[in-house]
């Protein structure tokens, strides 16, 4: 059996909530167009049709980018995070032959609520992990305010999935306004992933919490290739 | 025989010129301390002693970072570039059993003088290539002002070596003042190299000048590993 451990989805109520309430949502951004350009994210039938092409294939689902807290207030972010985590749990419950599990989102701009939601998602909703991004509104992952969440995840004995965060609005050269040629995702995402991983290690988080389980996208960004340079 | 094709050096007159005339030289920067912390850069005897440990080993020499134009005015940059290219040529002439060739520096903030110096270095000094950096004062390598230099290098039929440029003064996260844990060079240099390579390709330079020869440091930055993502 193939367990596809990092598959994205945009459940219905969450997507409707985004449209209505995520007021900082820049519809010019790639990630804001996912729902329209990638039908399998919102349309379950379309998703199952694609999945049928692969034998013994099952998915672990998590919410598609961008992180809700990057486009909504902490209050709305918390509200929509709860909605989407409920929806992920429902999907996993309703389609056990399609979805092996779900990965919870967290309202990271409110670290205390993030911990509560992690606990609710893992204990009550039976989601299997939490997903955060490579930075939280520009803050690196070794910022002290995130450590209590990591401690909670060690206590819950469940992993943290780390998704790259970078939009085309981050230029590659100072005189430019956007990142050209989709470099922001093609190269920028693995780079952001690698940066985040170095912070967890050199920032002392992994030393402090050896039980912390971390899963990164895209084969660990650049680390497998450049391990010799950072060792 | 091993030809070490990308070895750095800080010739005497150039290093003295840097100390005296490169007024924007931030002595807090790593690259400003190379001369003191890496003796083989300035001390030929120390260099030869290290080289003696390897049989049939010969070097192609180029000037150590930072690019002179990043720390001096265009006028001083041109003056010191001419001095150092003369010195590289002298070293190659004087120690043929040590140095297989030299790679010229260019005063890139004065694109017209850069072309003249490239021609002088290749034709008159018999240097074998030119070295530029992954950006020129923040400008990407597909900026129109650099195209005449690329045309000249095609005409001269000699390669352009591309060295990464990024200092610890470029932070990895917006709230920080410096790049922590030497990430600016460990991961940042391969990233800068990969960005520059994408600009030469997607910016249309390689299509426009198929005869342009480009050599990048560190196995081509990230490109060999992430080629599948950018194809």
Coordinates of C-alpha atoms in Angstrom, one line a residue:
Chain A
X1 CA 0.0 0.0 0.0
X2 CA 1.1 3.5 -0.8
X3 CA 0.4 6.0 2.0
X4 CA 0.7 9.5 0.5
X5 CA 1.6 11.3 3.7
X6 CA 1.5 14.9 2.6
X7 CA -1.5 15.6 0.4
X8 CA -3.4 18.9 0.5
X9 CA -7.1 19.6 0.4
X10 CA -9.5 22.6 0.8
X11 CA -12.6 21.3 2.6
X12 CA -15.9 23.1 1.7
X13 CA -16.7 25.1 4.8
X14 CA -13.1 26.2 5.2
X15 CA -12.9 27.3 1.6
X16 CA -16.2 29.2 2.0
X17 CA -14.9 30.8 5.2
X18 CA -11.7 31.9 3.4
X19 CA -13.7 33.6 0.6
X20 CA -15.8 35.5 3.2
X21 CA -13.6 36.2 6.1
X22 CA -9.9 36.1 5.1
X23 CA -9.7 39.7 4.3
X24 CA -5.9 39.9 3.9
X25 CA -6.2 37.3 1.1
X26 CA -4.5 38.7 -2.0
X27 CA -6.4 37.1 -4.9
X28 CA -3.5 37.9 -7.1
X29 CA -1.4 35.2 -5.3
X30 CA -1.0 31.8 -6.7
X31 CA -2.2 30.2 -3.5
X32 CA -5.4 32.1 -3.6
X33 CA -6.2 30.6 -6.9
X34 CA -5.6 26.9 -5.9
X35 CA -9.3 26.3 -5.4
X36 CA -10.1 27.3 -8.9
X37 CA -7.1 25.9 -10.7
X38 CA -6.7 22.6 -8.9
X39 CA -10.1 21.0 -8.8
X40 CA -9.0 18.0 -6.8
X41 CA -8.4 20.3 -3.8
X42 CA -12.1 21.1 -3.5
X43 CA -14.0 18.4 -5.5
X44 CA -13.9 15.0 -3.8
X45 CA -15.2 13.2 -6.8
X46 CA -12.4 14.7 -8.9
X47 CA -9.9 13.6 -6.2
X48 CA -11.2 10.1 -6.0
X49 CA -11.1 9.8 -9.8
X50 CA -7.4 10.6 -9.8
X51 CA -6.8 8.3 -6.8
X52 CA -8.5 5.4 -8.6
X53 CA -5.7 5.4 -11.1
X54 CA -3.3 4.1 -8.4
X55 CA -3.8 0.7 -6.8
X56 CA -3.7 0.5 -3.0
X57 CA -3.2 4.2 -2.6
X58 CA -4.4 6.1 0.4
X59 CA -3.8 9.7 1.5
X60 CA -3.0 11.6 4.7
X61 CA -4.7 15.0 4.2
X62 CA -3.7 18.5 5.3
X63 CA -4.9 21.9 4.3
X64 CA -3.5 23.7 1.3
X65 CA -1.5 26.9 1.6
X66 CA -1.4 29.7 2.5
X67 CA -1.5 29.4 6.3
X68 CA -4.7 30.9 7.4
X69 CA -3.0 33.1 10.0
X70 CA -1.1 34.9 7.2
X71 CA -4.3 36.2 5.6
X72 CA -6.7 36.6 8.5
X73 CA -6.7 38.1 12.0
X74 CA -5.8 35.8 14.9
X75 CA -9.5 35.6 15.8
X76 CA -10.7 34.6 12.3
X77 CA -7.7 32.3 12.0
X78 CA -8.7 30.4 15.1
X79 CA -12.3 30.2 14.0
X80 CA -11.4 28.8 10.5
X81 CA -8.7 26.5 11.9
X82 CA -11.3 24.9 14.2
X83 CA -13.7 24.6 11.2
X84 CA -11.1 23.0 8.9
X85 CA -9.8 20.6 11.6
X86 CA -13.3 19.4 12.2
X87 CA -13.8 19.0 8.5
X88 CA -10.5 17.0 8.1
X89 CA -11.6 14.7 10.9
X90 CA -15.0 14.2 9.3
X91 CA -13.4 13.4 5.9
X92 CA -11.1 10.8 7.5
X93 CA -14.1 9.3 9.4
X94 CA -16.3 9.2 6.4
X95 CA -13.8 7.9 3.8
X96 CA -11.5 5.5 5.7
X97 CA -10.6 3.7 2.4
X98 CA -9.4 7.1 0.9
X99 CA -7.8 8.9 3.9
X100 CA -5.5 7.2 6.3
X101 CA -5.5 10.3 8.5
X102 CA -5.5 14.0 8.7
X103 CA -3.0 16.6 9.8
X104 CA -4.3 19.6 11.8
X105 CA -3.7 23.2 11.1
X106 CA -2.9 25.6 13.9
X107 CA -3.6 29.3 14.6
X108 CA 0.1 30.0 15.0
X109 CA -0.2 33.8 15.5
X110 CA -1.9 33.0 18.9
X111 CA 0.6 30.5 20.4
X112 CA -1.6 29.7 23.4
X113 CA -4.6 28.8 21.2
X114 CA -2.3 26.9 18.9
X115 CA -1.4 24.6 21.8
X116 CA -5.1 24.1 22.8
X117 CA -6.0 23.4 19.2
X118 CA -3.2 20.9 18.8
X119 CA -4.4 19.1 21.8
X120 CA -8.1 19.2 20.7
X121 CA -7.1 18.0 17.1
X122 CA -5.0 15.1 18.3
X123 CA -7.0 13.9 21.4
X124 CA -10.6 14.7 20.4
X125 CA -10.5 14.7 16.6
X126 CA -8.0 11.9 16.3
X127 CA -5.9 13.8 13.7
X128 CA -2.4 12.3 13.5
X129 CA -0.1 15.3 13.4
X130 CA 0.0 19.1 13.1
X131 CA 1.2 21.2 10.3
X132 CA 3.1 24.5 10.7
X133 CA 5.0 26.6 8.1
X134 CA 8.7 27.4 7.8
X135 CA 8.1 30.7 9.5
X136 CA 5.3 32.4 11.3
X137 CA 4.7 35.8 9.9
X138 CA 8.4 36.1 9.4
X139 CA 9.5 34.7 12.8
X140 CA 11.9 31.7 12.7
X141 CA 10.8 28.4 14.2
X142 CA 13.3 28.7 17.1
X143 CA 11.5 31.8 18.4
X144 CA 10.9 31.2 22.2
X145 CA 7.1 31.6 21.8
X146 CA 6.8 28.4 19.8
X147 CA 8.6 26.2 22.3
X148 CA 5.6 25.4 24.5
X149 CA 3.9 24.0 21.3
X150 CA 6.9 21.8 20.6
X151 CA 6.8 20.6 24.2
X152 CA 3.1 19.8 23.8
X153 CA 3.8 17.8 20.6
X154 CA 6.4 15.8 22.5
X155 CA 3.9 15.1 25.2
X156 CA 1.3 14.1 22.6
X157 CA 3.9 12.0 20.9
X158 CA 2.8 13.1 17.5
X159 CA 4.8 14.8 14.7
X160 CA 5.0 18.3 13.4
X161 CA 4.8 18.6 9.6
X162 CA 6.6 21.7 8.2
X163 CA 5.4 23.2 5.0
X164 CA 7.4 25.8 3.1
X165 CA 6.1 29.3 3.2
X166 CA 7.1 31.8 0.5
X167 CA 4.9 33.7 -2.0
X168 CA 5.9 35.3 -5.3
X169 CA 5.7 38.6 -3.5
X170 CA 9.1 37.9 -2.0
X171 CA 11.5 39.1 -4.8
X172 CA 14.8 37.4 -5.5
X173 CA 16.8 40.6 -6.1
X174 CA 16.4 43.9 -4.2
X175 CA 15.4 46.0 -7.3
X176 CA 12.5 43.7 -8.2
X177 CA 8.9 43.6 -7.0
X178 CA 8.2 39.9 -7.4
X179 CA 10.0 36.6 -7.7
X180 CA 10.4 35.9 -11.4
X181 CA 10.0 32.6 -13.2
X182 CA 8.3 30.9 -10.2
X183 CA 11.6 30.7 -8.5
X184 CA 9.9 31.5 -5.2
X185 CA 8.4 28.0 -5.1
X186 CA 10.8 26.0 -7.4
X187 CA 13.9 26.9 -5.4
X188 CA 12.5 29.1 -2.6
X189 CA 10.4 26.4 -1.0
X190 CA 13.3 24.0 -0.5
X191 CA 15.4 26.9 0.7
X192 CA 12.8 28.0 3.2
X193 CA 12.6 24.4 4.4
X194 CA 16.3 24.0 4.8
X195 CA 16.5 27.4 6.7
X196 CA 13.7 26.2 9.1
X197 CA 15.5 22.9 9.7
X198 CA 18.8 24.6 10.5
X199 CA 17.0 26.8 13.1
X200 CA 15.4 23.8 14.8
X201 CA 18.9 22.3 15.1
X202 CA 21.3 25.2 15.6
X203 CA 18.6 27.1 17.6
X204 CA 18.8 24.2 20.1
X205 CA 15.2 23.0 19.8
X206 CA 16.1 19.4 18.8
X207 CA 18.7 19.3 21.6
X208 CA 16.2 20.6 24.1
X209 CA 13.5 18.3 22.9
X210 CA 15.0 15.1 21.5
X211 CA 11.6 13.5 21.4
X212 CA 10.3 16.1 18.9
X213 CA 9.2 14.5 15.6
X214 CA 9.5 16.7 12.6
X215 CA 8.5 15.8 9.0
X216 CA 9.5 18.2 6.1
X217 CA 8.1 18.4 2.6
X218 CA 10.1 17.8 -0.6
X219 CA 12.6 15.4 0.8
X220 CA 13.8 17.8 3.5
X221 CA 14.4 20.8 1.3
X222 CA 18.1 21.1 0.6
X223 CA 19.4 19.3 3.6
X224 CA 20.0 15.9 2.1
X225 CA 22.1 17.5 -0.7
X226 CA 24.0 20.1 1.3
X227 CA 24.4 18.2 4.6
X228 CA 28.1 18.2 4.1
X229 CA 28.2 22.0 4.0
X230 CA 26.3 22.5 7.3
X231 CA 27.7 19.6 9.3
Chain B
X1 CA 47.1 15.5 -12.9
X2 CA 44.5 17.4 -10.7
X3 CA 43.7 20.8 -12.0
X4 CA 42.0 22.7 -9.2
X5 CA 40.0 25.0 -11.3
X6 CA 38.5 27.4 -8.7
X7 CA 41.1 28.4 -6.1
X8 CA 41.3 31.8 -4.5
X9 CA 44.2 34.0 -3.7
X10 CA 44.8 37.5 -2.4
X11 CA 47.9 38.9 -4.2
X12 CA 50.1 41.3 -2.3
X13 CA 49.6 44.6 -4.1
X14 CA 45.9 44.0 -4.4
X15 CA 45.6 43.2 -0.7
X16 CA 47.5 46.4 0.2
X17 CA 45.3 48.3 -2.1
X18 CA 42.2 46.9 -0.4
X19 CA 43.5 47.9 3.0
X20 CA 44.2 51.5 1.9
X21 CA 41.5 52.3 -0.7
X22 CA 38.5 50.0 -0.3
X23 CA 36.7 52.5 2.0
X24 CA 33.4 50.6 2.1
X25 CA 35.1 47.5 3.4
X26 CA 33.3 46.4 6.5
X27 CA 36.0 44.8 8.6
X28 CA 33.3 43.0 10.7
X29 CA 32.6 40.9 7.6
X30 CA 34.0 37.4 7.3
X31 CA 35.4 38.1 3.8
X32 CA 37.4 41.1 5.2
X33 CA 39.2 38.8 7.6
X34 CA 40.2 36.2 5.0
X35 CA 43.7 37.6 4.6
X36 CA 44.3 37.2 8.4
X37 CA 42.5 33.9 9.0
X38 CA 43.5 32.0 5.8
X39 CA 47.2 32.4 5.5
X40 CA 47.4 30.5 2.2
X41 CA 45.5 33.3 0.5
X42 CA 48.4 35.8 1.0
X43 CA 51.4 33.7 1.8
X44 CA 52.8 31.9 -1.3
X45 CA 55.1 29.7 0.8
X46 CA 52.2 28.5 3.0
X47 CA 50.2 27.8 -0.2
X48 CA 52.9 25.8 -1.8
X49 CA 53.5 23.9 1.4
X50 CA 49.8 22.8 1.4
X51 CA 50.0 22.0 -2.3
X52 CA 53.0 19.8 -1.9
X53 CA 50.9 17.4 0.0
X54 CA 49.1 16.5 -3.2
X55 CA 50.8 14.8 -6.1
X56 CA 50.5 16.3 -9.6
X57 CA 48.3 19.0 -8.3
X58 CA 48.0 22.4 -10.0
X59 CA 45.7 25.4 -9.5
X60 CA 43.8 27.9 -11.5
X61 CA 43.8 31.1 -9.4
X62 CA 41.1 33.8 -8.9
X63 CA 40.7 36.6 -6.4
X64 CA 39.0 35.9 -3.1
X65 CA 35.7 37.5 -2.2
X66 CA 34.3 40.1 -1.7
X67 CA 34.0 41.6 -5.2
X68 CA 36.0 44.7 -5.2
X69 CA 33.2 46.8 -6.7
X70 CA 31.0 46.0 -3.7
X71 CA 33.4 47.7 -1.3
X72 CA 35.0 50.5 -3.4
X73 CA 33.9 53.2 -5.9
X74 CA 33.9 52.3 -9.6
X75 CA 37.1 54.3 -10.0
X76 CA 39.0 52.5 -7.2
X77 CA 37.4 49.2 -8.3
X78 CA 38.8 49.6 -11.8
X79 CA 42.3 50.6 -10.5
X80 CA 42.5 47.6 -8.1
X81 CA 41.0 45.2 -10.7
X82 CA 43.8 46.1 -13.1
X83 CA 46.4 45.7 -10.4
X84 CA 45.1 42.3 -9.3
X85 CA 44.8 41.0 -12.9
X86 CA 48.4 42.0 -13.6
X87 CA 49.4 40.2 -10.4
X88 CA 47.5 37.0 -11.3
X89 CA 49.2 37.1 -14.7
X90 CA 52.6 37.5 -13.1
X91 CA 52.0 34.6 -10.7
X92 CA 51.0 32.3 -13.5
X93 CA 54.0 33.4 -15.5
X94 CA 56.4 33.0 -12.6
X95 CA 55.1 29.7 -11.2
X96 CA 54.0 27.6 -14.2
X97 CA 54.4 24.4 -12.1
X98 CA 51.9 25.7 -9.5
X99 CA 49.4 27.7 -11.5
X100 CA 47.8 26.4 -14.6
X101 CA 46.1 29.7 -15.3
X102 CA 44.4 32.7 -13.8
X103 CA 40.8 34.0 -13.8
X104 CA 40.4 37.8 -14.2
X105 CA 38.3 40.0 -11.9
X106 CA 36.1 42.7 -13.5
X107 CA 35.0 46.1 -12.4
X108 CA 31.3 45.2 -12.9
X109 CA 29.8 48.4 -11.7
X110 CA 31.3 50.1 -14.8
X111 CA 30.0 47.7 -17.5
X112 CA 32.0 49.4 -20.3
X113 CA 35.3 49.2 -18.4
X114 CA 34.4 45.6 -17.5
X115 CA 34.4 44.7 -21.2
X116 CA 37.7 46.5 -21.8
X117 CA 39.3 44.8 -18.8
X118 CA 38.0 41.4 -19.9
X119 CA 39.6 41.9 -23.3
X120 CA 42.9 43.1 -21.8
X121 CA 43.0 40.3 -19.3
X122 CA 42.3 37.6 -21.9
X123 CA 44.2 38.9 -24.9
X124 CA 47.1 40.8 -23.2
X125 CA 47.6 39.1 -19.9
X126 CA 46.6 35.6 -21.1
X127 CA 44.3 35.0 -18.2
X128 CA 41.9 32.1 -19.1
X129 CA 38.5 33.3 -18.0
X130 CA 36.7 36.0 -16.0
X131 CA 35.0 35.8 -12.7
X132 CA 31.8 37.6 -11.8
X133 CA 29.5 37.2 -8.9
X134 CA 25.9 36.0 -8.7
X135 CA 24.6 39.5 -8.6
X136 CA 26.2 43.0 -9.2
X137 CA 25.2 45.3 -6.3
X138 CA 21.9 43.5 -6.2
X139 CA 21.2 43.4 -9.9
X140 CA 20.5 40.0 -11.4
X141 CA 22.8 38.6 -14.1
X142 CA 20.2 38.9 -16.8
X143 CA 20.1 42.7 -16.5
X144 CA 20.5 44.3 -20.0
X145 CA 23.6 46.2 -19.1
X146 CA 25.6 43.0 -18.7
X147 CA 24.8 41.5 -22.1
X148 CA 27.6 43.3 -24.0
X149 CA 30.1 41.6 -21.6
X150 CA 28.5 38.2 -22.3
X151 CA 28.8 38.9 -26.0
X152 CA 32.4 39.8 -25.6
X153 CA 33.1 36.6 -23.7
X154 CA 31.5 34.6 -26.6
X155 CA 33.7 36.5 -29.0
X156 CA 36.8 35.8 -26.9
X157 CA 35.6 32.2 -26.6
X158 CA 36.5 32.1 -22.9
X159 CA 34.3 31.1 -19.9
X160 CA 32.7 33.2 -17.2
X161 CA 33.1 31.8 -13.7
X162 CA 30.3 32.7 -11.3
X163 CA 31.0 33.1 -7.7
X164 CA 28.3 33.3 -5.0
X165 CA 27.8 36.6 -3.4
X166 CA 26.0 36.9 0.0
X167 CA 27.4 38.2 3.3
X168 CA 26.2 37.5 6.9
X169 CA 24.6 41.0 6.7
X170 CA 21.7 39.5 4.7
X171 CA 19.4 38.1 7.4
X172 CA 17.4 35.0 6.8
X173 CA 14.3 36.3 8.6
X174 CA 12.8 39.8 8.5
X175 CA 13.1 40.5 12.2
X176 CA 16.8 39.7 12.4
X177 CA 19.9 41.8 11.6
X178 CA 22.3 39.1 10.4
X179 CA 22.2 35.6 9.1
X180 CA 22.7 33.3 12.0
X181 CA 24.7 30.1 12.2
X182 CA 26.7 30.9 9.0
X183 CA 23.6 30.0 6.9
X184 CA 24.4 32.8 4.6
X185 CA 27.3 30.9 3.1
X186 CA 26.4 27.3 4.0
X187 CA 23.0 27.4 2.3
X188 CA 22.9 30.9 0.9
X189 CA 25.8 30.6 -1.5
X190 CA 24.4 27.5 -3.3
X191 CA 21.0 29.3 -3.3
X192 CA 22.5 32.5 -4.8
X193 CA 24.3 30.4 -7.4
X194 CA 21.0 28.6 -8.4
X195 CA 19.1 31.9 -8.6
X196 CA 21.8 33.3 -10.9
X197 CA 21.7 30.3 -13.1
X198 CA 17.9 30.4 -13.5
X199 CA 18.2 34.1 -14.5
X200 CA 20.8 33.2 -17.2
X201 CA 18.5 30.6 -18.6
X202 CA 14.9 32.0 -18.0
X203 CA 16.1 35.5 -18.6
X204 CA 17.0 34.3 -22.1
X205 CA 20.7 34.9 -22.0
X206 CA 21.7 31.3 -22.8
X207 CA 19.2 31.2 -25.7
X208 CA 20.5 34.5 -27.1
X209 CA 24.1 33.5 -26.7
X210 CA 24.4 29.7 -27.0
X211 CA 28.2 30.0 -27.2
X212 CA 28.4 31.5 -23.7
X213 CA 30.4 29.3 -21.4
X214 CA 29.5 29.5 -17.7
X215 CA 31.2 27.7 -14.8
X216 CA 29.6 27.8 -11.4
X217 CA 31.1 27.0 -8.0
X218 CA 30.0 24.3 -5.6
X219 CA 28.7 21.9 -8.3
X220 CA 26.3 24.4 -9.7
X221 CA 24.6 25.4 -6.5
X222 CA 21.3 23.6 -6.1
X223 CA 20.6 23.0 -9.7
X224 CA 21.9 19.3 -10.0
X225 CA 19.6 18.4 -7.0
X226 CA 16.5 20.5 -7.9
X227 CA 16.7 20.3 -11.7
X228 CA 13.4 18.3 -11.7
X229 CA 11.6 21.1 -10.0
X230 CA 12.7 23.8 -12.4
X231 CA 12.6 21.9 -15.7

